[in-house]
PDB file of C-alpha atoms and ligand atoms in Angstrom:
ATOM      1  CA  MET A   1     115.792  60.158  -2.430  1.00 91.00           C
ATOM      2  CA  ILE A   2     116.817  63.761  -2.135  1.00 95.00           C
ATOM      3  CA  TYR A   3     119.752  65.959  -1.192  1.00 98.00           C
ATOM      4  CA  VAL A   4     118.744  69.110   0.636  1.00 98.00           C
ATOM      5  CA  GLY A   5     120.541  72.115   2.074  1.00 98.00           C
ATOM      6  CA  CYS A   6     120.760  75.889   1.907  1.00 98.00           C
ATOM      7  CA  HIS A   7     123.186  78.704   1.138  1.00 98.00           C
ATOM      8  CA  LEU A   8     126.117  79.124   3.518  1.00 97.00           C
ATOM      9  CA  THR A   9     128.930  81.669   3.595  1.00 94.00           C
ATOM     10  CA  VAL A  10     132.419  80.619   2.638  1.00 90.00           C
ATOM     11  CA  ALA A  11     134.112  82.912   5.233  1.00 85.00           C
ATOM     12  CA  ASP A  12     135.441  80.070   7.415  1.00 87.00           C
ATOM     13  CA  GLY A  13     136.355  77.816   4.518  1.00 93.00           C
ATOM     14  CA  TYR A  14     134.741  75.021   2.565  1.00 95.00           C
ATOM     15  CA  ALA A  15     135.067  72.196   5.097  1.00 97.00           C
ATOM     16  CA  ALA A  16     133.426  74.447   7.698  1.00 97.00           C
ATOM     17  CA  MET A  17     130.392  74.798   5.426  1.00 97.00           C
ATOM     18  CA  ALA A  18     130.062  71.025   5.143  1.00 98.00           C
ATOM     19  CA  GLU A  19     130.388  70.701   8.913  1.00 98.00           C
ATOM     20  CA  LYS A  20     127.747  73.358   9.493  1.00 98.00           C
ATOM     21  CA  MET A  21     125.382  71.696   7.001  1.00 98.00           C
ATOM     22  CA  THR A  22     125.776  68.342   8.726  1.00 98.00           C
ATOM     23  CA  GLY A  23     124.768  70.142  11.926  1.00 98.00           C
ATOM     24  CA  PHE A  24     121.697  71.459  10.088  1.00 98.00           C
ATOM     25  CA  GLY A  25     120.773  67.893   9.109  1.00 98.00           C
ATOM     26  CA  GLY A  26     121.334  68.558   5.388  1.00 98.00           C
ATOM     27  CA  ASN A  27     123.555  66.891   2.807  1.00 98.00           C
ATOM     28  CA  THR A  28     124.295  69.524   0.178  1.00 98.00           C
ATOM     29  CA  PHE A  29     124.853  73.283   0.233  1.00 98.00           C
ATOM     30  CA  ALA A  30     125.306  76.323  -1.938  1.00 97.00           C
ATOM     31  CA  TRP A  31     127.537  79.367  -1.587  1.00 96.00           C
ATOM     32  CA  PHE A  32     128.206  82.576  -3.444  1.00 95.00           C
ATOM     33  CA  THR A  33     131.575  82.396  -5.154  1.00 92.00           C
ATOM     34  CA  ARG A  34     132.302  86.009  -4.168  1.00 85.00           C
ATOM     35  CA  ASN A  35     130.748  88.536  -1.820  1.00 74.00           C
ATOM     36  CA  PRO A  36     127.670  90.400  -3.079  1.00 63.00           C
ATOM     37  CA  ARG A  37     129.773  93.446  -3.935  1.00 60.00           C
ATOM     38  CA  GLY A  38     131.575  91.281  -6.453  1.00 54.00           C
ATOM     39  CA  GLY A  39     135.088  91.177  -4.955  1.00 61.00           C
ATOM     40  CA  ARG A  40     137.753  88.657  -5.963  1.00 65.00           C
ATOM     41  CA  THR A  41     137.596  85.068  -4.812  1.00 65.00           C
ATOM     42  CA  LYS A  42     140.293  83.652  -2.529  1.00 68.00           C
ATOM     43  CA  ALA A  43     142.370  80.575  -3.334  1.00 76.00           C
ATOM     44  CA  VAL A  44     141.268  77.307  -1.720  1.00 84.00           C
ATOM     45  CA  PRO A  45     143.862  76.059   0.819  1.00 89.00           C
ATOM     46  CA  ARG A  46     144.879  72.445   0.253  1.00 93.00           C
ATOM     47  CA  GLU A  47     144.095  71.356   3.847  1.00 96.00           C
ATOM     48  CA  ASP A  48     140.610  72.869   3.596  1.00 96.00           C
ATOM     49  CA  LEU A  49     140.005  70.999   0.364  1.00 95.00           C
ATOM     50  CA  GLN A  50     141.142  67.703   1.855  1.00 96.00           C
ATOM     51  CA  ALA A  51     138.948  68.201   4.919  1.00 97.00           C
ATOM     52  CA  LEU A  52     136.018  69.049   2.634  1.00 97.00           C
ATOM     53  CA  ARG A  53     136.466  65.903   0.555  1.00 97.00           C
ATOM     54  CA  GLY A  54     136.602  63.800   3.726  1.00 97.00           C
ATOM     55  CA  ARG A  55     133.397  65.299   5.086  1.00 97.00           C
ATOM     56  CA  LEU A  56     131.467  65.018   1.815  1.00 97.00           C
ATOM     57  CA  GLU A  57     132.341  61.364   1.587  1.00 97.00           C
ATOM     58  CA  ALA A  58     131.763  60.498   5.260  1.00 98.00           C
ATOM     59  CA  GLU A  59     128.382  62.248   5.367  1.00 97.00           C
ATOM     60  CA  LYS A  60     127.328  61.092   1.868  1.00 97.00           C
ATOM     61  CA  PHE A  61     126.747  64.572   0.513  1.00 98.00           C
ATOM     62  CA  GLY A  62     125.145  65.154  -2.854  1.00 97.00           C
ATOM     63  CA  PRO A  63     126.526  67.554  -5.461  1.00 97.00           C
ATOM     64  CA  LEU A  64     127.320  71.066  -4.192  1.00 97.00           C
ATOM     65  CA  VAL A  65     125.938  74.036  -6.077  1.00 98.00           C
ATOM     66  CA  ALA A  66     128.063  77.192  -6.276  1.00 97.00           C
ATOM     67  CA  HIS A  67     126.271  80.411  -7.203  1.00 97.00           C
ATOM     68  CA  GLY A  68     127.837  83.146  -9.342  1.00 97.00           C
ATOM     69  CA  SER A  69     127.596  86.783  -8.298  1.00 95.00           C
ATOM     70  CA  TYR A  70     124.397  88.769  -8.853  1.00 93.00           C
ATOM     71  CA  THR A  71     126.617  91.539 -10.216  1.00 94.00           C
ATOM     72  CA  MET A  72     127.742  89.323 -13.095  1.00 97.00           C
ATOM     73  CA  ASN A  73     125.720  90.330 -16.155  1.00 98.00           C
ATOM     74  CA  LEU A  74     127.020  88.716 -19.330  1.00 98.00           C
ATOM     75  CA  CYS A  75     124.521  90.587 -21.523  1.00 98.00           C
ATOM     76  CA  SER A  76     124.475  94.113 -20.135  1.00 98.00           C
ATOM     77  CA  ALA A  77     124.199  96.905 -22.688  1.00 98.00           C
ATOM     78  CA  ASN A  78     127.285  98.334 -20.959  1.00 98.00           C
ATOM     79  CA  GLU A  79     130.381  96.770 -22.515  1.00 98.00           C
ATOM     80  CA  GLN A  80     132.541  97.200 -19.402  1.00 98.00           C
ATOM     81  CA  THR A  81     129.907  95.393 -17.314  1.00 98.00           C
ATOM     82  CA  ARG A  82     129.924  92.545 -19.855  1.00 98.00           C
ATOM     83  CA  LEU A  83     133.721  92.311 -19.787  1.00 98.00           C
ATOM     84  CA  ASN A  84     133.750  92.356 -15.970  1.00 97.00           C
ATOM     85  CA  GLY A  85     131.152  89.597 -16.063  1.00 97.00           C
ATOM     86  CA  LEU A  86     133.281  87.468 -18.363  1.00 98.00           C
ATOM     87  CA  ASP A  87     136.261  88.005 -16.036  1.00 97.00           C
ATOM     88  CA  MET A  88     134.196  86.862 -13.057  1.00 96.00           C
ATOM     89  CA  LEU A  89     132.942  83.841 -14.965  1.00 98.00           C
ATOM     90  CA  ARG A  90     136.477  82.809 -15.982  1.00 97.00           C
ATOM     91  CA  GLN A  91     137.872  83.226 -12.456  1.00 95.00           C
ATOM     92  CA  ASP A  92     134.925  81.401 -10.903  1.00 95.00           C
ATOM     93  CA  LEU A  93     135.228  78.464 -13.305  1.00 96.00           C
ATOM     94  CA  GLU A  94     138.971  78.286 -12.647  1.00 94.00           C
ATOM     95  CA  ARG A  95     138.272  78.085  -8.916  1.00 92.00           C
ATOM     96  CA  MET A  96     135.540  75.483  -9.421  1.00 95.00           C
ATOM     97  CA  GLU A  97     138.011  73.073 -10.989  1.00 94.00           C
ATOM     98  CA  ALA A  98     139.760  72.802  -7.603  1.00 92.00           C
ATOM     99  CA  LEU A  99     136.534  71.850  -5.831  1.00 93.00           C
ATOM    100  CA  PRO A 100     134.611  68.588  -5.772  1.00 89.00           C
ATOM    101  CA  GLY A 101     130.959  68.572  -6.831  1.00 75.00           C
ATOM    102  CA  ASN A 102     131.468  70.946  -9.703  1.00 88.00           C
ATOM    103  CA  LEU A 103     128.053  72.475 -10.266  1.00 98.00           C
ATOM    104  CA  TYR A 104     128.185  76.214 -10.889  1.00 98.00           C
ATOM    105  CA  ASN A 105     124.904  78.087 -11.207  1.00 98.00           C
ATOM    106  CA  PHE A 106     124.418  81.648 -12.426  1.00 98.00           C
ATOM    107  CA  HIS A 107     121.707  84.033 -13.561  1.00 98.00           C
ATOM    108  CA  PRO A 108     121.931  84.181 -17.362  1.00 98.00           C
ATOM    109  CA  GLY A 109     121.669  87.974 -17.314  1.00 98.00           C
ATOM    110  CA  SER A 110     119.531  91.025 -18.110  1.00 98.00           C
ATOM    111  CA  HIS A 111     119.737  92.499 -21.592  1.00 98.00           C
ATOM    112  CA  THR A 112     119.086  96.015 -20.241  1.00 98.00           C
ATOM    113  CA  GLY A 113     117.315  97.207 -23.367  1.00 98.00           C
ATOM    114  CA  GLN A 114     119.311  95.447 -26.091  1.00 98.00           C
ATOM    115  CA  GLY A 115     116.523  92.974 -26.685  1.00 98.00           C
ATOM    116  CA  GLU A 116     116.133  89.288 -25.932  1.00 98.00           C
ATOM    117  CA  GLN A 117     117.966  88.010 -29.009  1.00 98.00           C
ATOM    118  CA  ALA A 118     121.072  90.170 -28.447  1.00 98.00           C
ATOM    119  CA  GLY A 119     121.099  89.077 -24.800  1.00 98.00           C
ATOM    120  CA  ILE A 120     120.953  85.407 -25.709  1.00 98.00           C
ATOM    121  CA  GLU A 121     123.812  85.805 -28.214  1.00 98.00           C
ATOM    122  CA  GLN A 122     126.022  87.624 -25.695  1.00 98.00           C
ATOM    123  CA  ILE A 123     125.456  85.077 -22.935  1.00 98.00           C
ATOM    124  CA  ALA A 124     126.328  82.230 -25.302  1.00 98.00           C
ATOM    125  CA  GLN A 125     129.390  84.136 -26.531  1.00 98.00           C
ATOM    126  CA  ALA A 126     130.645  84.593 -22.980  1.00 98.00           C
ATOM    127  CA  LEU A 127     130.159  80.887 -22.242  1.00 98.00           C
ATOM    128  CA  ASN A 128     132.013  79.998 -25.435  1.00 98.00           C
ATOM    129  CA  ALA A 129     134.862  82.276 -24.340  1.00 98.00           C
ATOM    130  CA  ALA A 130     135.034  80.866 -20.800  1.00 98.00           C
ATOM    131  CA  LEU A 131     134.454  77.122 -21.190  1.00 98.00           C
ATOM    132  CA  ARG A 132     137.368  74.817 -21.966  1.00 97.00           C
ATOM    133  CA  PRO A 133     137.187  71.181 -23.067  1.00 97.00           C
ATOM    134  CA  ASP A 134     139.157  69.949 -20.014  1.00 96.00           C
ATOM    135  CA  MET A 135     136.784  71.508 -17.441  1.00 97.00           C
ATOM    136  CA  LYS A 136     134.878  69.136 -15.166  1.00 96.00           C
ATOM    137  CA  THR A 137     132.438  71.738 -13.908  1.00 97.00           C
ATOM    138  CA  VAL A 138     128.859  71.671 -15.156  1.00 98.00           C
ATOM    139  CA  VAL A 139     127.617  75.238 -15.612  1.00 98.00           C
ATOM    140  CA  LEU A 140     123.954  75.714 -14.756  1.00 98.00           C
ATOM    141  CA  LEU A 141     121.694  78.380 -16.214  1.00 99.00           C
ATOM    142  CA  GLU A 142     119.101  79.338 -13.604  1.00 99.00           C
ATOM    143  CA  THR A 143     115.442  79.549 -14.579  1.00 99.00           C
ATOM    144  CA  MET A 144     114.424  83.157 -13.924  1.00 98.00           C
ATOM    145  CA  ALA A 145     111.230  85.021 -13.024  1.00 98.00           C
ATOM    146  CA  GLY A 146     111.510  87.159 -16.162  1.00 98.00           C
ATOM    147  CA  LYS A 147     111.420  90.423 -14.247  1.00 97.00           C
ATOM    148  CA  GLY A 148     112.630  93.514 -16.062  1.00 97.00           C
ATOM    149  CA  SER A 149     114.859  92.518 -18.981  1.00 98.00           C
ATOM    150  CA  GLU A 150     115.934  89.196 -17.430  1.00 98.00           C
ATOM    151  CA  ILE A 151     116.783  86.382 -19.841  1.00 98.00           C
ATOM    152  CA  GLY A 152     115.716  82.913 -18.700  1.00 98.00           C
ATOM    153  CA  GLY A 153     112.063  83.447 -17.837  1.00 98.00           C
ATOM    154  CA  THR A 154     111.117  80.840 -20.435  1.00 98.00           C
ATOM    155  CA  PHE A 155     112.554  77.391 -21.089  1.00 99.00           C
ATOM    156  CA  GLU A 156     112.849  78.412 -24.748  1.00 98.00           C
ATOM    157  CA  GLN A 157     115.266  81.227 -23.911  1.00 98.00           C
ATOM    158  CA  LEU A 158     117.474  78.881 -21.923  1.00 99.00           C
ATOM    159  CA  GLN A 159     117.472  76.392 -24.780  1.00 98.00           C
ATOM    160  CA  GLU A 160     118.398  79.145 -27.238  1.00 98.00           C
ATOM    161  CA  ILE A 161     121.468  79.864 -25.116  1.00 99.00           C
ATOM    162  CA  ILE A 162     122.360  76.181 -24.787  1.00 99.00           C
ATOM    163  CA  GLU A 163     122.163  75.454 -28.503  1.00 98.00           C
ATOM    164  CA  ARG A 164     124.642  78.291 -29.181  1.00 98.00           C
ATOM    165  CA  VAL A 165     127.263  76.915 -26.777  1.00 98.00           C
ATOM    166  CA  ARG A 166     129.880  74.712 -28.483  1.00 98.00           C
ATOM    167  CA  LEU A 167     130.726  72.694 -25.331  1.00 98.00           C
ATOM    168  CA  ARG A 168     127.077  72.266 -24.483  1.00 98.00           C
ATOM    169  CA  GLU A 169     127.693  68.936 -22.755  1.00 98.00           C
ATOM    170  CA  LYS A 170     128.963  71.126 -19.894  1.00 98.00           C
ATOM    171  CA  ILE A 171     125.713  73.096 -19.631  1.00 98.00           C
ATOM    172  CA  GLY A 172     122.789  72.238 -17.385  1.00 98.00           C
ATOM    173  CA  VAL A 173     119.856  74.006 -15.774  1.00 99.00           C
ATOM    174  CA  CYS A 174     119.061  74.894 -12.171  1.00 99.00           C
ATOM    175  CA  PHE A 175     115.285  74.934 -11.691  1.00 99.00           C
ATOM    176  CA  ASP A 176     114.234  77.673  -9.255  1.00 99.00           C
ATOM    177  CA  THR A 177     110.660  76.912  -8.155  1.00 98.00           C
ATOM    178  CA  CYS A 178     109.875  80.498  -7.096  1.00 98.00           C
ATOM    179  CA  HIS A 179     111.229  81.890 -10.348  1.00 98.00           C
ATOM    180  CA  THR A 180     109.441  79.465 -12.683  1.00 98.00           C
ATOM    181  CA  TRP A 181     106.178  80.068 -10.793  1.00 98.00           C
ATOM    182  CA  ASP A 182     106.623  83.826 -11.012  1.00 98.00           C
ATOM    183  CA  ALA A 183     107.451  83.387 -14.707  1.00 98.00           C
ATOM    184  CA  GLY A 184     104.037  81.775 -15.181  1.00 98.00           C
ATOM    185  CA  TYR A 185     104.609  78.016 -15.060  1.00 98.00           C
ATOM    186  CA  ASP A 186     101.889  76.231 -13.061  1.00 98.00           C
ATOM    187  CA  LEU A 187     103.959  74.282 -10.546  1.00 98.00           C
ATOM    188  CA  ALA A 188     101.023  74.015  -8.139  1.00 98.00           C
ATOM    189  CA  GLY A 189      98.339  72.880 -10.579  1.00 98.00           C
ATOM    190  CA  ASP A 190     100.281  70.854 -13.125  1.00 98.00           C
ATOM    191  CA  PHE A 191     103.894  70.114 -12.223  1.00 98.00           C
ATOM    192  CA  ASP A 192     103.867  67.083 -14.529  1.00 98.00           C
ATOM    193  CA  GLY A 193     102.918  69.382 -17.378  1.00 98.00           C
ATOM    194  CA  VAL A 194     105.697  71.824 -16.475  1.00 98.00           C
ATOM    195  CA  LEU A 195     108.262  69.023 -16.480  1.00 98.00           C
ATOM    196  CA  ARG A 196     106.925  67.697 -19.786  1.00 98.00           C
ATOM    197  CA  ARG A 197     107.374  71.156 -21.244  1.00 98.00           C
ATOM    198  CA  PHE A 198     110.909  71.331 -19.803  1.00 99.00           C
ATOM    199  CA  ASP A 199     111.677  67.955 -21.336  1.00 98.00           C
ATOM    200  CA  ASP A 200     110.272  68.933 -24.743  1.00 98.00           C
ATOM    201  CA  VAL A 201     112.133  72.236 -24.903  1.00 99.00           C
ATOM    202  CA  ILE A 202     115.394  71.615 -23.039  1.00 98.00           C
ATOM    203  CA  GLY A 203     115.520  67.929 -22.094  1.00 98.00           C
ATOM    204  CA  LEU A 204     115.227  66.608 -18.543  1.00 98.00           C
ATOM    205  CA  GLU A 205     118.788  65.277 -18.696  1.00 98.00           C
ATOM    206  CA  ARG A 206     119.992  68.884 -18.352  1.00 98.00           C
ATOM    207  CA  LEU A 207     118.171  69.369 -15.049  1.00 98.00           C
ATOM    208  CA  LYS A 208     120.956  69.189 -12.431  1.00 98.00           C
ATOM    209  CA  ALA A 209     119.780  71.162  -9.399  1.00 98.00           C
ATOM    210  CA  VAL A 210     116.720  72.762  -7.820  1.00 98.00           C
ATOM    211  CA  HIS A 211     116.392  76.035  -5.917  1.00 98.00           C
ATOM    212  CA  PHE A 212     113.539  75.093  -3.643  1.00 98.00           C
ATOM    213  CA  ASN A 213     111.526  78.176  -2.732  1.00 98.00           C
ATOM    214  CA  ASP A 214     107.906  79.114  -2.240  1.00 98.00           C
ATOM    215  CA  SER A 215     106.829  82.460  -3.730  1.00 98.00           C
ATOM    216  CA  LYS A 216     105.248  85.511  -2.101  1.00 98.00           C
ATOM    217  CA  ASN A 217     103.417  86.360  -5.307  1.00 98.00           C
ATOM    218  CA  PRO A 218     100.809  84.827  -7.609  1.00 98.00           C
ATOM    219  CA  ARG A 219     101.805  82.766 -10.635  1.00 98.00           C
ATOM    220  CA  GLY A 220     103.002  84.911 -13.515  1.00 98.00           C
ATOM    221  CA  SER A 221     103.734  87.956 -11.347  1.00 98.00           C
ATOM    222  CA  ARG A 222     107.363  88.191 -12.605  1.00 98.00           C
ATOM    223  CA  LYS A 223     108.355  89.486  -9.180  1.00 97.00           C
ATOM    224  CA  ASP A 224     110.996  87.073  -7.755  1.00 98.00           C
ATOM    225  CA  ARG A 225     110.205  87.324  -4.040  1.00 98.00           C
ATOM    226  CA  HIS A 226     110.982  84.067  -2.252  1.00 98.00           C
ATOM    227  CA  GLU A 227     108.831  82.768   0.618  1.00 98.00           C
ATOM    228  CA  LYS A 228     109.224  80.080   3.270  1.00 98.00           C
ATOM    229  CA  LEU A 229     108.005  76.591   2.321  1.00 98.00           C
ATOM    230  CA  GLY A 230     104.237  76.404   2.601  1.00 97.00           C
ATOM    231  CA  GLN A 231     103.798  80.090   3.454  1.00 98.00           C
ATOM    232  CA  GLY A 232     103.624  81.286  -0.127  1.00 98.00           C
ATOM    233  CA  GLN A 233     101.433  81.011  -3.199  1.00 98.00           C
ATOM    234  CA  ILE A 234     102.783  77.649  -4.356  1.00 98.00           C
ATOM    235  CA  GLY A 235     101.849  76.025  -1.060  1.00 98.00           C
ATOM    236  CA  LEU A 236     103.168  73.116   0.962  1.00 98.00           C
ATOM    237  CA  GLU A 237     101.302  70.306  -0.808  1.00 98.00           C
ATOM    238  CA  ALA A 238     102.648  71.374  -4.186  1.00 98.00           C
ATOM    239  CA  MET A 239     106.159  71.849  -2.781  1.00 98.00           C
ATOM    240  CA  LYS A 240     105.994  68.318  -1.400  1.00 98.00           C
ATOM    241  CA  ARG A 241     104.858  66.909  -4.759  1.00 98.00           C
ATOM    242  CA  ILE A 242     107.747  68.701  -6.456  1.00 98.00           C
ATOM    243  CA  ALA A 243     110.343  67.403  -3.987  1.00 98.00           C
ATOM    244  CA  MET A 244     109.030  63.864  -4.298  1.00 98.00           C
ATOM    245  CA  HIS A 245     108.655  63.837  -8.070  1.00 98.00           C
ATOM    246  CA  PRO A 246     110.564  60.827  -9.438  1.00 98.00           C
ATOM    247  CA  ALA A 247     112.060  62.901 -12.276  1.00 98.00           C
ATOM    248  CA  LEU A 248     113.907  65.006  -9.691  1.00 98.00           C
ATOM    249  CA  SER A 249     115.153  62.097  -7.615  1.00 98.00           C
ATOM    250  CA  GLY A 250     118.763  62.445  -6.468  1.00 97.00           C
ATOM    251  CA  LEU A 251     119.122  66.125  -7.379  1.00 98.00           C
ATOM    252  CA  PRO A 252     120.448  68.686  -4.882  1.00 98.00           C
ATOM    253  CA  PHE A 253     117.618  70.902  -3.538  1.00 98.00           C
ATOM    254  CA  ILE A 254     118.868  74.245  -2.254  1.00 98.00           C
ATOM    255  CA  LEU A 255     116.575  76.276   0.001  1.00 98.00           C
ATOM    256  CA  GLU A 256     116.732  80.025  -0.690  1.00 98.00           C
ATOM    257  CA  THR A 257     113.824  80.835   1.557  1.00 98.00           C
ATOM    258  CA  PRO A 258     113.878  83.883   3.874  1.00 98.00           C
ATOM    259  CA  ASN A 259     115.059  82.143   7.050  1.00 98.00           C
ATOM    260  CA  ASP A 260     117.580  82.275   9.856  1.00 98.00           C
ATOM    261  CA  ASP A 261     119.585  79.142  10.764  1.00 98.00           C
ATOM    262  CA  ASP A 262     116.750  77.666  12.841  1.00 98.00           C
ATOM    263  CA  GLY A 263     114.319  78.231   9.983  1.00 98.00           C
ATOM    264  CA  TYR A 264     116.586  76.342   7.573  1.00 98.00           C
ATOM    265  CA  ILE A 265     117.058  73.508  10.041  1.00 98.00           C
ATOM    266  CA  ALA A 266     113.277  73.219  10.334  1.00 98.00           C
ATOM    267  CA  GLU A 267     112.733  73.248   6.545  1.00 98.00           C
ATOM    268  CA  ILE A 268     115.493  70.684   5.930  1.00 98.00           C
ATOM    269  CA  HIS A 269     113.810  68.514   8.552  1.00 98.00           C
ATOM    270  CA  THR A 270     110.429  68.972   6.836  1.00 98.00           C
ATOM    271  CA  VAL A 271     111.774  67.974   3.428  1.00 98.00           C
ATOM    272  CA  LEU A 272     113.674  64.945   4.721  1.00 98.00           C
ATOM    273  CA  GLY A 273     110.568  63.970   6.680  1.00 97.00           C
ATOM    274  CA  TRP A 274     108.674  63.581   3.378  1.00 97.00           C
ATOM    275  CA  PHE A 275     111.176  60.858   2.531  1.00 96.00           C
ATOM    276  CA  GLY A 276     110.889  59.299   5.977  1.00 90.00           C
ATOM    277  CA  GLY A 277     114.400  60.459   6.939  1.00 70.00           C
TER     278      GLY A 277
HETATM  279 FE1  LIG B   1     119.903  82.559  -8.081  1.00 60.19          FE
HETATM  280 FE1  LIG B   2     117.536  80.773  -7.121  1.00 60.19          FE
HETATM  281 ZN1  LIG B   3     115.190  84.617  -6.733  1.00 60.19          ZN
END
């Protein structure tokens, strides 16, 4: 079985996102915790939260997957950018505690010239500063394409972050299919092998969510340009094998494909169709 959905905007509240996703035919969704310019998050009204809980239960939603801001860089060479990032992370995690589902995904960061090792240390430091033992949220490191000075283009880098986090039981991974492909992993030719590698390096038990995207570019291009399902270089057959892989059963699959609402509805329908639903 599978949970599938796409990104929605939080403008009209959380329950409204669940309602919209039900209309799309999906049963999970993602949202950016703040607008792309990185503004502050708003408090969650109690009535909205209650309505959300009701809808998630009635429609049997899977885990929801919040996404941290693109502007949050926990390992920038610029100290002020790092401190702003830590602020965002703390506020976002505070907000997440009020919400059900409790998966929070973010891009580990770009070291902007400091080098991979310094970047890894700073990301882990920020997580150690932000995580508290009483938090219910699972924080997901996203697998990245490895473009520029991005950290997270290899499973090894993600594991190096994880092993430096004291409360590492609260850390998971969000597997972005476009990014891992662009980073060089052969999702189309040998997805079993990719998962074996993931299991050896990180451990499959940390895999909590999937960003389900085809890629405009060839494997290893390090580009990070998402494509609609089946219209990219990974291809529909491989995407189907990924979605139906037993190791990923029950995970939330978030589409981040370049689509309008109708396009997402069609892709959700395609994915659920693979499962006969
Ligand atoms: Fe992302
Ligand atoms: Fe992604
Ligand atoms: Zn991407």
